Coordinates of N, CA and C in Angstrom, one line a residue:
X587 N 98.0 109.9 112.3 CA 98.5 110.1 111.0 C 100.0 110.1 111.0
X588 N 100.6 109.4 110.0 CA 102.0 109.5 109.9 C 102.4 109.9 108.5
X589 N 103.7 110.2 108.3 CA 104.2 110.7 107.1 C 105.6 110.1 106.8
X590 N 105.7 109.6 105.5 CA 107.0 109.0 105.1 C 107.3 109.7 103.7
X591 N 108.6 110.1 103.6 CA 109.1 110.6 102.3 C 110.0 109.5 101.7
X592 N 109.8 109.1 100.5 CA 110.6 108.1 99.8 C 111.2 108.6 98.6
X593 N 112.4 108.1 98.3 CA 113.2 108.4 97.1 C 113.5 107.1 96.5
X594 N 112.9 106.9 95.3 CA 113.1 105.7 94.5 C 114.2 105.9 93.4
X595 N 115.1 105.0 93.4 CA 116.2 105.1 92.4 C 116.2 103.8 91.5
X596 N 116.5 104.0 90.3 CA 116.5 102.8 89.3 C 115.8 103.3 88.0
X597 N 115.1 102.3 87.4 CA 114.4 102.7 86.2 C 112.9 103.0 86.7
X598 N 112.8 104.2 87.1 CA 111.5 104.7 87.7 C 110.8 105.8 87.0
X599 N 111.5 106.3 86.0 CA 110.9 107.4 85.1 C 110.6 106.8 83.8
X600 N 109.4 107.2 83.2 CA 109.0 106.6 81.9 C 108.4 105.3 82.0
X601 N 108.0 104.9 83.2 CA 107.3 103.5 83.3 C 106.0 103.7 84.1
X602 N 105.4 104.9 84.1 CA 104.1 105.2 84.8 C 104.2 105.0 86.3
X603 N 105.4 105.2 86.8 CA 105.6 105.1 88.3 C 104.7 106.1 89.0
X604 N 104.7 107.3 88.6 CA 103.9 108.4 89.3 C 102.4 108.1 89.2
X605 N 101.9 107.8 88.0 CA 100.4 107.6 87.9 C 100.0 106.3 88.7
X606 N 100.8 105.3 88.6 CA 100.5 104.1 89.4 C 100.6 104.3 90.9
X607 N 101.5 105.1 91.3 CA 101.6 105.5 92.7 C 100.3 106.2 93.2
X608 N 99.9 107.2 92.3 CA 98.7 107.9 92.7 C 97.5 107.0 92.8
X609 N 97.3 106.0 91.9 CA 96.2 105.1 91.9 C 96.3 104.2 93.2
X610 N 97.5 103.7 93.5 CA 97.6 102.9 94.7 C 97.3 103.7 96.0
X611 N 97.8 105.0 96.0 CA 97.6 105.8 97.1 C 96.1 106.1 97.3
X612 N 95.3 106.3 96.3 CA 93.9 106.5 96.4 C 93.2 105.3 96.9
X613 N 93.6 104.1 96.5 CA 93.0 102.8 97.0 C 93.2 102.7 98.5
X614 N 94.3 103.2 99.0 CA 94.6 103.0 100.4 C 94.4 104.3 101.3
X615 N 93.6 105.2 100.7 CA 93.3 106.5 101.4 C 94.5 107.2 101.9
X616 N 95.6 107.2 101.1 CA 96.8 107.9 101.5 C 96.9 109.2 100.7
X617 N 97.3 110.2 101.4 CA 97.4 111.6 100.8 C 98.9 111.9 100.6
X618 N 99.2 113.0 99.8 CA 100.5 113.4 99.6 C 100.8 113.8 98.2
X619 N 102.0 113.4 97.7 CA 102.3 113.7 96.3 C 103.5 112.9 95.8
X620 N 103.7 112.9 94.5 CA 104.8 112.2 93.9 C 105.3 113.0 92.7
X621 N 106.6 113.0 92.5 CA 107.2 113.8 91.4 C 108.5 113.1 90.9
X622 N 108.8 113.4 89.6 CA 110.1 113.1 89.0 C 111.2 114.1 89.5
X623 N 112.4 113.6 89.7 CA 113.5 114.5 90.0 C 114.4 114.6 88.8
X624 N 115.1 115.7 88.6 CA 116.0 115.8 87.5 C 117.1 114.8 87.4
X625 N 117.5 114.2 88.5 CA 118.5 113.2 88.5 C 118.1 111.7 88.2
X626 N 116.8 111.6 87.8 CA 116.2 110.3 87.4 C 115.5 109.6 88.5
X627 N 115.5 110.1 89.7 CA 114.8 109.4 90.8 C 113.4 109.9 90.8
X628 N 112.6 109.2 91.6 CA 111.2 109.7 91.9 C 111.1 109.9 93.4
X629 N 110.5 111.0 93.8 CA 110.3 111.4 95.2 C 108.8 111.4 95.5
X630 N 108.4 110.9 96.6 CA 107.0 110.8 97.0 C 106.9 111.1 98.5
X631 N 105.8 111.6 98.9 CA 105.4 111.8 100.3 C 104.1 111.1 100.5
X632 N 104.0 110.3 101.5 CA 102.8 109.5 101.8 C 102.4 109.9 103.2
X633 N 101.1 110.3 103.4 CA 100.5 110.6 104.7 C 99.2 109.9 104.8
X634 N 99.0 109.4 106.0 CA 97.7 108.7 106.3 C 97.9 107.8 107.5
X635 N 97.0 106.8 107.6 CA 97.1 105.9 108.8 C 98.3 105.0 108.6
X636 N 98.9 104.5 109.6 CA 100.1 103.7 109.5 C 100.0 102.5 108.5
X637 N 98.9 101.8 108.5 CA 98.7 100.7 107.6 C 98.8 101.1 106.2
X638 N 98.0 102.1 105.8 CA 98.0 102.6 104.4 C 99.3 103.1 104.0
X639 N 100.0 103.8 104.8 CA 101.4 104.3 104.5 C 102.3 103.2 104.3
X640 N 102.2 102.2 105.1 CA 103.1 101.0 105.0 C 102.8 100.3 103.7
X641 N 101.6 100.2 103.2 CA 101.3 99.6 102.0 C 101.9 100.4 100.8
X642 N 101.9 101.7 100.9 CA 102.5 102.5 99.8 C 104.0 102.4 99.8
X643 N 104.7 102.3 101.0 CA 106.1 102.2 101.0 C 106.5 100.8 100.5
X644 N 105.7 99.8 100.8 CA 106.0 98.4 100.3 C 105.8 98.4 98.8
X645 N 104.8 99.1 98.2 CA 104.6 99.1 96.8 C 105.7 99.9 96.1
X646 N 106.2 101.0 96.7 CA 107.3 101.8 96.2 C 108.6 101.0 96.0
X647 N 108.8 100.0 96.8 CA 110.0 99.2 96.7 C 110.1 98.4 95.3
X648 N 109.0 98.2 94.7 CA 109.0 97.5 93.4 C 108.4 98.4 92.3
X649 N 107.4 99.2 92.6 CA 106.7 100.0 91.6 C 105.9 99.2 90.6
X650 N 105.5 99.9 89.5 CA 104.6 99.2 88.6 C 105.4 98.2 87.7
X651 N 104.7 97.5 86.9 CA 105.3 96.6 85.9 C 106.2 97.5 85.0
X652 N 107.4 97.0 84.7 CA 108.3 97.8 83.9 C 109.3 98.6 84.7
X653 N 109.0 98.9 85.9 CA 110.0 99.6 86.8 C 111.0 98.7 87.4
X654 N 112.1 99.2 87.8 CA 113.2 98.5 88.5 C 113.7 99.4 89.6
X655 N 113.3 99.1 90.8 CA 113.8 100.0 91.9 C 115.0 99.4 92.5
X656 N 116.2 100.1 92.3 CA 117.4 99.6 92.8 C 117.7 100.0 94.3
X657 N 117.1 101.1 94.7 CA 117.3 101.6 96.0 C 116.1 102.4 96.4
X658 N 115.6 102.3 97.6 CA 114.5 103.1 98.1 C 114.9 103.7 99.5
X659 N 115.0 105.0 99.5 CA 115.3 105.6 100.8 C 113.9 106.0 101.4
X660 N 113.8 105.8 102.7 CA 112.5 106.1 103.4 C 112.9 106.9 104.6
X661 N 112.2 108.1 104.7 CA 112.5 109.0 105.8 C 111.1 109.4 106.5
X662 N 111.2 109.3 107.8 CA 110.0 109.7 108.6 C 110.0 111.2 108.8
X663 N 108.9 111.9 108.7 CA 108.7 113.3 108.8 C 107.5 113.7 109.5
X664 N 107.3 114.9 110.1 CA 106.1 115.3 110.7 C 105.0 115.5 109.6
X665 N 103.8 115.0 109.9 CA 102.7 115.1 108.9 C 102.2 116.6 108.8
X666 N 101.8 116.9 107.5 CA 101.3 118.3 107.2 C 99.8 118.3 107.1
X667 N 99.2 117.2 106.7 CA 97.8 117.2 106.6 C 97.3 117.5 105.2
X668 N 97.8 116.8 104.2 CA 97.3 117.0 102.8 C 95.9 116.5 102.6
X669 N 95.2 117.1 101.6 CA 93.8 116.8 101.3 C 93.6 115.7 100.3
X670 N 94.6 115.5 99.5 CA 94.5 114.5 98.4 C 95.9 114.0 98.0
X671 N 96.0 113.2 97.0 CA 97.3 112.7 96.5 C 97.4 113.3 95.1
X672 N 98.5 114.0 94.8 CA 98.7 114.6 93.5 C 100.0 114.2 92.9
X673 N 100.1 114.4 91.6 CA 101.3 114.2 90.8 C 101.8 115.6 90.6
X674 N 103.1 115.8 90.9 CA 103.7 117.2 90.7 C 104.6 117.2 89.5

């Protein structure tokens, strides 16, 4: 199991980024969470097998229809072992 934390910057709030992220995570059996930040970015943590996490990181680079991701920071972290994927 691996873990990646991502910070998406651009037009990522008000475009269903978080809900879309949750749905994509469930399809790929990835656990973790996603939330809006006060500065307009979206932060997410993805945990799971390397292939599933890679799929989520790839999706996060563009997000859902209507989003515009100008920058995506990706950080590797130690896994915590989440049970599900939630919107915070």
